Short mmCIF file of C-alpha atoms in Angstrom, two decimals:
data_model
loop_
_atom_site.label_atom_id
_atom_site.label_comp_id
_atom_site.label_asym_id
_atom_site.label_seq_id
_atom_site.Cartn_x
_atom_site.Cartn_y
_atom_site.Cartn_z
CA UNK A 1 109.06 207.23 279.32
CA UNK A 2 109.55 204.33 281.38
CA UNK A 3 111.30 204.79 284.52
CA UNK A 4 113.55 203.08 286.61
CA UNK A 5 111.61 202.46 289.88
CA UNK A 6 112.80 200.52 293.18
CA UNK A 7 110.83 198.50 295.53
CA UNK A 8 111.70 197.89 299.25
CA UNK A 9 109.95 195.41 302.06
CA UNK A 10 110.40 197.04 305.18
CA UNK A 11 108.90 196.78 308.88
CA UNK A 12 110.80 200.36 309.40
CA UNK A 13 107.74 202.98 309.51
CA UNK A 14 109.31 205.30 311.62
CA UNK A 15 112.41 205.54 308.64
CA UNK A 16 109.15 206.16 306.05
CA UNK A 17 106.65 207.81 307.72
CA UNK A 18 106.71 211.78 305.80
CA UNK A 19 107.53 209.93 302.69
CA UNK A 20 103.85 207.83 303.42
CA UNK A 21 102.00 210.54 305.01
CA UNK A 22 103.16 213.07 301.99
CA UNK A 23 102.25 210.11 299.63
CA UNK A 24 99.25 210.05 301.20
CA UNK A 25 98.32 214.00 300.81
CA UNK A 26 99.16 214.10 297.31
CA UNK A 27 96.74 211.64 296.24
CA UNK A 28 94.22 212.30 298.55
CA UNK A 29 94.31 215.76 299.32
CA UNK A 30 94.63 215.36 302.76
CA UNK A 31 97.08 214.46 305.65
CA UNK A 32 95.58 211.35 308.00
CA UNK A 33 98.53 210.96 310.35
CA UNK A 34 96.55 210.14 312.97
CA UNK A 35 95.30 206.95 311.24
CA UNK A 36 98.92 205.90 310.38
CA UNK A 37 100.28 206.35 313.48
CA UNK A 38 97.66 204.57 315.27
CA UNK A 39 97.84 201.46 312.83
CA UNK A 40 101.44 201.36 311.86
CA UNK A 41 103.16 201.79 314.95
CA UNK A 42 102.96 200.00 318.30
CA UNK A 43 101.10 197.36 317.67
CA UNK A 44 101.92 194.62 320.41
CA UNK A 45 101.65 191.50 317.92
CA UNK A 46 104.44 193.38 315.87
CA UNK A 47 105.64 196.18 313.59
CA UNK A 48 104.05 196.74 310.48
CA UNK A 49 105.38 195.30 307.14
CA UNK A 50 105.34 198.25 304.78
CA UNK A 51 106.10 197.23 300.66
CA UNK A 52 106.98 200.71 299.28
CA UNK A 53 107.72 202.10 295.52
CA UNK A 54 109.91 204.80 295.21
CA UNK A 55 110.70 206.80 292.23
CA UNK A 56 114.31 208.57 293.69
CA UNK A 57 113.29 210.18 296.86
CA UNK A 58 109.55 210.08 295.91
CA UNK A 59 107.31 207.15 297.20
CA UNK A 60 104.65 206.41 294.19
CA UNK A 61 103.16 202.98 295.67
CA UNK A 62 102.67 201.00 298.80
CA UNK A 63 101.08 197.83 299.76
CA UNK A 64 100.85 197.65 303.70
CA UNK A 65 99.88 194.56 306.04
CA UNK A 66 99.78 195.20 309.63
CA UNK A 67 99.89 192.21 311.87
CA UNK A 68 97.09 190.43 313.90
CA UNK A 69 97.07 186.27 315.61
CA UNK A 70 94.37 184.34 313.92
CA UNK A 71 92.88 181.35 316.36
CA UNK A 72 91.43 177.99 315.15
CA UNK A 73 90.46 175.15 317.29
CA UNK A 74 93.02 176.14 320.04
CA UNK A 75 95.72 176.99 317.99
CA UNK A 76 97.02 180.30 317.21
CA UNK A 77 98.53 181.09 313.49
CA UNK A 78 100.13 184.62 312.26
CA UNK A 79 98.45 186.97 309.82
CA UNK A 80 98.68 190.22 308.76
CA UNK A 81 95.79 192.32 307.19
CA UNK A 82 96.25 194.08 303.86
CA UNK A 83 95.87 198.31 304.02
CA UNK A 84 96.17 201.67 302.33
CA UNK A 85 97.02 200.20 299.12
CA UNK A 86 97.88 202.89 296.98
CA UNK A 87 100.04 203.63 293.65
CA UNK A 88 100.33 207.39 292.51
CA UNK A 89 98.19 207.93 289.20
CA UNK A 90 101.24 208.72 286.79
CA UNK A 91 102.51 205.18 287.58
CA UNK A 92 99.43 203.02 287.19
CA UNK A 93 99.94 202.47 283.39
CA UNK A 94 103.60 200.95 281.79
CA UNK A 95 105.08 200.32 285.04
CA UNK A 96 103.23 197.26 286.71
CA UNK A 97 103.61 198.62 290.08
CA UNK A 98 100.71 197.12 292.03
CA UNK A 99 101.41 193.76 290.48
CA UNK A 100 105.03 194.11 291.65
CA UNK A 101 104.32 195.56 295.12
CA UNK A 102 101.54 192.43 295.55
CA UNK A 103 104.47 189.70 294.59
CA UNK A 104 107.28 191.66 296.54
CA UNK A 105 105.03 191.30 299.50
CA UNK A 106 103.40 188.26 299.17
CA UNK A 107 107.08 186.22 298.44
CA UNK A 108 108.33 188.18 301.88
CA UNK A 109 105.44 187.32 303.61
CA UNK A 110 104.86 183.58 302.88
CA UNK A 111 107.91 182.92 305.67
CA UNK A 112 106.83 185.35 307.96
CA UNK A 113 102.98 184.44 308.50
CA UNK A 114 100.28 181.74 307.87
CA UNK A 115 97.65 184.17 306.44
CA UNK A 116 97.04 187.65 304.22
CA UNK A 117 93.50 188.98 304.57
CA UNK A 118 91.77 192.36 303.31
CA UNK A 119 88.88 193.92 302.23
CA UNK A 120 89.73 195.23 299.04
CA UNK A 121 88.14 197.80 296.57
CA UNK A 122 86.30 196.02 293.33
CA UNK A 123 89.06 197.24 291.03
CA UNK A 124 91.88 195.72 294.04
CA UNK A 125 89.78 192.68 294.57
CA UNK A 126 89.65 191.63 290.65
CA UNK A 127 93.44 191.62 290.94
CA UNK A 128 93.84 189.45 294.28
CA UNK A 129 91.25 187.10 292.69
CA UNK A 130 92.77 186.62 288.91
CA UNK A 131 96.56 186.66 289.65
CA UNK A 132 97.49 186.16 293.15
CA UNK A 133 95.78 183.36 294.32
CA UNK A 134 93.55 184.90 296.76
CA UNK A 135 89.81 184.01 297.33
CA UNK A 136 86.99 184.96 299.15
CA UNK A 137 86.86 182.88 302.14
CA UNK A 138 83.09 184.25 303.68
CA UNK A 139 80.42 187.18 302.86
CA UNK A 140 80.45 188.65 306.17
CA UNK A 141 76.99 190.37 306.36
CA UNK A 142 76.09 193.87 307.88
CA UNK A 143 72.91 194.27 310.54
CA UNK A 144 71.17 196.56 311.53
CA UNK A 145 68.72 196.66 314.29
CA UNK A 146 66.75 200.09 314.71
CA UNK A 147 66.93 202.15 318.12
CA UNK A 148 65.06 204.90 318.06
CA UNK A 149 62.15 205.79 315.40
CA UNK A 150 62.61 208.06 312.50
CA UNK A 151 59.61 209.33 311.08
CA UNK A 152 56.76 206.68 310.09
CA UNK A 153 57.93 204.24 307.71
CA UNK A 154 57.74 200.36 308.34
CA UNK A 155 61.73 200.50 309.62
CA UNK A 156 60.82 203.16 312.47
CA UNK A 157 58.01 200.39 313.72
CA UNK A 158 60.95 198.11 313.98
CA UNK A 159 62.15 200.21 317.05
CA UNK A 160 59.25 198.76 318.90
CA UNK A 161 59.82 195.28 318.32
CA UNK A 162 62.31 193.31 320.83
CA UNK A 163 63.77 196.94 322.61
CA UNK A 164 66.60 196.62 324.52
CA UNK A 165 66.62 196.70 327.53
CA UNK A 166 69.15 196.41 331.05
CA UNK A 167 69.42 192.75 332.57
CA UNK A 168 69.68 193.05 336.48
CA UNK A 169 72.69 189.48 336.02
CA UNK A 170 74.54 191.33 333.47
CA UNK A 171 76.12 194.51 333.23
CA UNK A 172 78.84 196.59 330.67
CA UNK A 173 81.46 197.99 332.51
CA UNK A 174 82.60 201.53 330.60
CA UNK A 175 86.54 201.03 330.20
CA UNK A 176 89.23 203.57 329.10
CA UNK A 177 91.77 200.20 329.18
CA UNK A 178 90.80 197.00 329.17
CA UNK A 179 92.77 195.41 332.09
CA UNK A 180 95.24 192.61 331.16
CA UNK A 181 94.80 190.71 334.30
CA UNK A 182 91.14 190.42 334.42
CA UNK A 183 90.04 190.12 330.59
CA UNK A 184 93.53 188.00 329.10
CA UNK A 185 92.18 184.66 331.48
CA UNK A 186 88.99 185.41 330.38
CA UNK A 187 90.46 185.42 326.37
CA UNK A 188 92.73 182.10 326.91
CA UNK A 189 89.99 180.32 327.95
CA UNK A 190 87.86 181.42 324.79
CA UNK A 191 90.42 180.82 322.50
CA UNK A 192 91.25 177.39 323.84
CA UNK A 193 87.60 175.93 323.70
CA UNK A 194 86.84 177.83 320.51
CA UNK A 195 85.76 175.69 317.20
CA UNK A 196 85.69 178.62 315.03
CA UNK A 197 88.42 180.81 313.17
CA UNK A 198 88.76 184.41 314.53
CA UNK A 199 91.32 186.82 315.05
CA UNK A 200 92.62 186.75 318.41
CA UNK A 201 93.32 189.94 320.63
CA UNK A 202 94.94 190.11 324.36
CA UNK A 203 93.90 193.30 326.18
CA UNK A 204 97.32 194.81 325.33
CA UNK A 205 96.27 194.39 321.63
CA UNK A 206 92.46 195.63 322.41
CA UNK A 207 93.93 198.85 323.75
CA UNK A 208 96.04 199.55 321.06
CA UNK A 209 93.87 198.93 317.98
CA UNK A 210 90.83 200.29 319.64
CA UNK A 211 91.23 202.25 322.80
CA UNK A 212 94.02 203.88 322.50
CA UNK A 213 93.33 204.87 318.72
CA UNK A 214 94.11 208.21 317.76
CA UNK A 215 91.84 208.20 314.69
CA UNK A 216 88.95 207.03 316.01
CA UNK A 217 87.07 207.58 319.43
CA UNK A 218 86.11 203.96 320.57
CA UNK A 219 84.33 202.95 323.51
CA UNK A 220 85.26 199.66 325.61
CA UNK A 221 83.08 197.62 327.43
CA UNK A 222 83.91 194.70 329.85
CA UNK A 223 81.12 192.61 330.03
CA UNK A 224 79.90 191.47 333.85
CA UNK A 225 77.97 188.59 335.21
CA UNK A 226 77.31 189.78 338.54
CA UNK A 227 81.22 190.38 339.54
CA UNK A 228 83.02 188.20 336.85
CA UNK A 229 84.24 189.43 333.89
CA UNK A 230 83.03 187.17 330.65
CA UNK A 231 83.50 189.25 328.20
CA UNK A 232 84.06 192.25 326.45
CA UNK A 233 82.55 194.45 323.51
CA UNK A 234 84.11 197.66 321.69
CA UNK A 235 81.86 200.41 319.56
CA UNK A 236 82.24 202.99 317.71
CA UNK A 237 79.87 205.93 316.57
CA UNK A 238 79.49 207.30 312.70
CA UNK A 239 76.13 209.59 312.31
CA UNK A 240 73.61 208.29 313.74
CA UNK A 241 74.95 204.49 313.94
CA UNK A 242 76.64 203.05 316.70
CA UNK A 243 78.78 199.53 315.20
CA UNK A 244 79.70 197.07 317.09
CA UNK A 245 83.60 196.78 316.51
CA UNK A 246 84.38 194.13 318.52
CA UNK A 247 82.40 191.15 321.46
CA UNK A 248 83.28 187.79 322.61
CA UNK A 249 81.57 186.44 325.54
CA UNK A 250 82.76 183.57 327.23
CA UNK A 251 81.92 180.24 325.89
CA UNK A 252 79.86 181.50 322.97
CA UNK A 253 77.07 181.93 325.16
CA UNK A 254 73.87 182.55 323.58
CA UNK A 255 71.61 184.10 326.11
CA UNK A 256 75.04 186.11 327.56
CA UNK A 257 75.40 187.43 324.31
CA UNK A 258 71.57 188.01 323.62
CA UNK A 259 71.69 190.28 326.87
CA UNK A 260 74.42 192.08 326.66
CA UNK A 261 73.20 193.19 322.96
CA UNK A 262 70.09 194.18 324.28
CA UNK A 263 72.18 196.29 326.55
CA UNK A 264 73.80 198.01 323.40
CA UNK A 265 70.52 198.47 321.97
CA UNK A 266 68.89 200.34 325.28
CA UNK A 267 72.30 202.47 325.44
CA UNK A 268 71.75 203.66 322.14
CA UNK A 269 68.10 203.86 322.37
CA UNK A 270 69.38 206.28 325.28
CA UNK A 271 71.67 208.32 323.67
CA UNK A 272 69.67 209.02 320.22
CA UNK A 273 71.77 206.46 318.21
CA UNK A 274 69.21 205.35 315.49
CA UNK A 275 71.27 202.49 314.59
CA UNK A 276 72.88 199.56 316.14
CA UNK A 277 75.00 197.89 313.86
CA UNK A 278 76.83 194.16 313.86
CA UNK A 279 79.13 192.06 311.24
CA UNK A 280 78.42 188.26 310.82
CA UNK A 281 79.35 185.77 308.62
CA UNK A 282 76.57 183.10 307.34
CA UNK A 283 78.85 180.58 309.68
CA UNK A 284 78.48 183.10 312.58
CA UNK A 285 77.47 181.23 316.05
CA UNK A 286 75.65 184.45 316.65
CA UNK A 287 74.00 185.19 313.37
CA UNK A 288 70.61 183.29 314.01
CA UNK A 289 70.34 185.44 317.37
CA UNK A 290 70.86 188.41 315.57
CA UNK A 291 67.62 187.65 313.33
CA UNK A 292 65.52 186.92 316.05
CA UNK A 293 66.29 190.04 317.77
CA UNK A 294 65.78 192.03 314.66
CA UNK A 295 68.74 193.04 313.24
CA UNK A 296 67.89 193.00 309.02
CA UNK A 297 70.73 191.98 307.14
CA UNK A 298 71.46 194.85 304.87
CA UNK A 299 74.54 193.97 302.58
CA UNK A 300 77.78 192.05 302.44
CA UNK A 301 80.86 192.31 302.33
CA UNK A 302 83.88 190.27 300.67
CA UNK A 303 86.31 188.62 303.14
CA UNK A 304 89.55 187.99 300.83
CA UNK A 305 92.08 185.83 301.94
CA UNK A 306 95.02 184.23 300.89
CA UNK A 307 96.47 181.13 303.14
CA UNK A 308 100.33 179.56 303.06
CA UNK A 309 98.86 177.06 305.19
CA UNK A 310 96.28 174.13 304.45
CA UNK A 311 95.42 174.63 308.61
CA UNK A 312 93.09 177.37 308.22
CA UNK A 313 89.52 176.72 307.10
CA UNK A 314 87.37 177.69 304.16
CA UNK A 315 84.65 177.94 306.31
CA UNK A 316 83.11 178.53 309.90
CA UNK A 317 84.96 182.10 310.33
CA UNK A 318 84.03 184.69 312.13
CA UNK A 319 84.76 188.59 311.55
CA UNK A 320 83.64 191.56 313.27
CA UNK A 321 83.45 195.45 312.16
CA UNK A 322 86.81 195.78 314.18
CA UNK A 323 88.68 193.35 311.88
CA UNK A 324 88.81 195.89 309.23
CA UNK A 325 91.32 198.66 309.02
CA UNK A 326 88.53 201.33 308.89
CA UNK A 327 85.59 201.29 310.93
#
């Protein structure tokens, strides 16, 4: 029997958040509240925008989007990242309810920001693609450069090719905040002299999506040439991988950036990370350095987007690990 269902747009999560972390436990089998309450809630470029289902008092589908500036050329545009799409099983046939959370959101959204991005599932994606008007804007590639040797196979003989290794003009500065006041100057100046499309983040944003996550354990670096700040880099460790969430140095310098990845690489040489892992797109000012210092491109991944404005570009993006909604 088909029921009567109602759908809601909200930015309230604190009004829905045990109907969305019970939602979450009865599909999934688990509670995560960690990982809601870290991406749902205080996030300084604004509150999340939440499109629920509920059947009475029970939610049975959501289609999230949590906030994040976009630069291009100098010019900052709004955008908010698709997440935790989910509809309840019994509701998946008859009722239409991803196709009606995906309009309800996207007709809210088209006033409120210039851009909807996600990384979908295959069976999410098809739908974006066919009926919605969303398309994928870049492959955004995942390195690898090997650390430490693992038996003897050709990859472990990578380890010995190009080590990294500490630069006595550079160092990483281990953060537990980034500091506004030395790394936001630092940011404005990138994002003004910047060609490329990226996604934006002040410190106060950098603490809150990475440092001061709940879910995962990150690590901050600001990134020093002798006593200035030019930069900064976040990671994160799964297994026996260390990924690179998040770098910028200033200016898009190549040998800055070369060093300061051959930093990473001695650090987790170090510390018995076999793995140091990177996201680049094919348009990537960095990709070509990531080749010559060894990182093998091991798969892609689809960068879906979906622009209300004809400012953006189709190309010449860039997108790190951190521009996902899990790392």
């Amino acid at each position: 029997m088909k029921r009567t269902l109602d759908y809601t747009f909200t930015t309230n999560y604190a009004d829905h958040r045990q109907n969305i972390h019970s939602f979450w436990e009865r599909i999934n089998g688990h509670r995560n509240e960690r990982f809601f309450d870290s991406f749902y809630a205080g996030n300084p470029a604004g509150e999340s925008y939440l499109g629920l289902c509920y059947d009475g008092e029970r939610l049975v589908g959501q289609e999230n989007y949590i906030p994040q500036d976009v630069a291009c050329a100098g010019t900052l545009y709004r955008s908010a990242m698709g997440v935790n799409t989910l509809v309840d099983p019994d509701y998946r046939l008859f009722h239409g309810v991803f196709g009606k959370l995906c309009r309800l959101t996207t007709d809210e959204l088209e006033q409120k920001v210039d851009l909807l991005f996600a990384y979908a599932n295959e069976e999410s994606k098809k739908y974006y693609l066919k009926y919605f008007n969303w398309k994928i804007t870049a492959k955004v590639g995942v390195y690898k450069k090997i650390t430490n040797a693992s038996g003897l196979n050709a990859e472990s003989v990578l380890s010995f090719v190009k080590p990294g290794r500490r630069h006595a003009d550079l160092s990483l500065n281990l953060v537990s905040r980034f500091s506004p006041e030395q790394l936001d100057p630092v940011l404005e100046r990138y994002r003004r002299a910047s060609k490329h499309a990226y996604f934006h983040k002040t410190a106060a944003f950098l603490n809150w999506k990475f440092l001061g996550n709940l879910h995962y354990q990150t690590t901050g670096y600001q990134i020093m040439a002798g006593d200035r700040v030019c930069g900064y880099c976040v990671t994160y460790d799964t297994g026996s991988e260390r990924k690179i969430l998040d770098i910028i140095v200033e200016g898009d310098d190549p040998e800055l950036f070369r060093k300061a990845i051959s930093h990473l690489a001695r650090l987790a040489s170090e510390q018995g990370i076999q793995r140091l892992v990177i996201y680049a797109t094919p348009d990537a000012w960095y990709e070509p350095l990531l080749r010559k210092m060894v990182f093998l491109k091991r798969w892609d991944i689809d960068f879906l987007t979906h622009a209300f404005t004809d400012n953006l570009p189709d190309k010449g993006w860039v997108v790190h690990c951190g521009d996902f909604d899990m790392f």
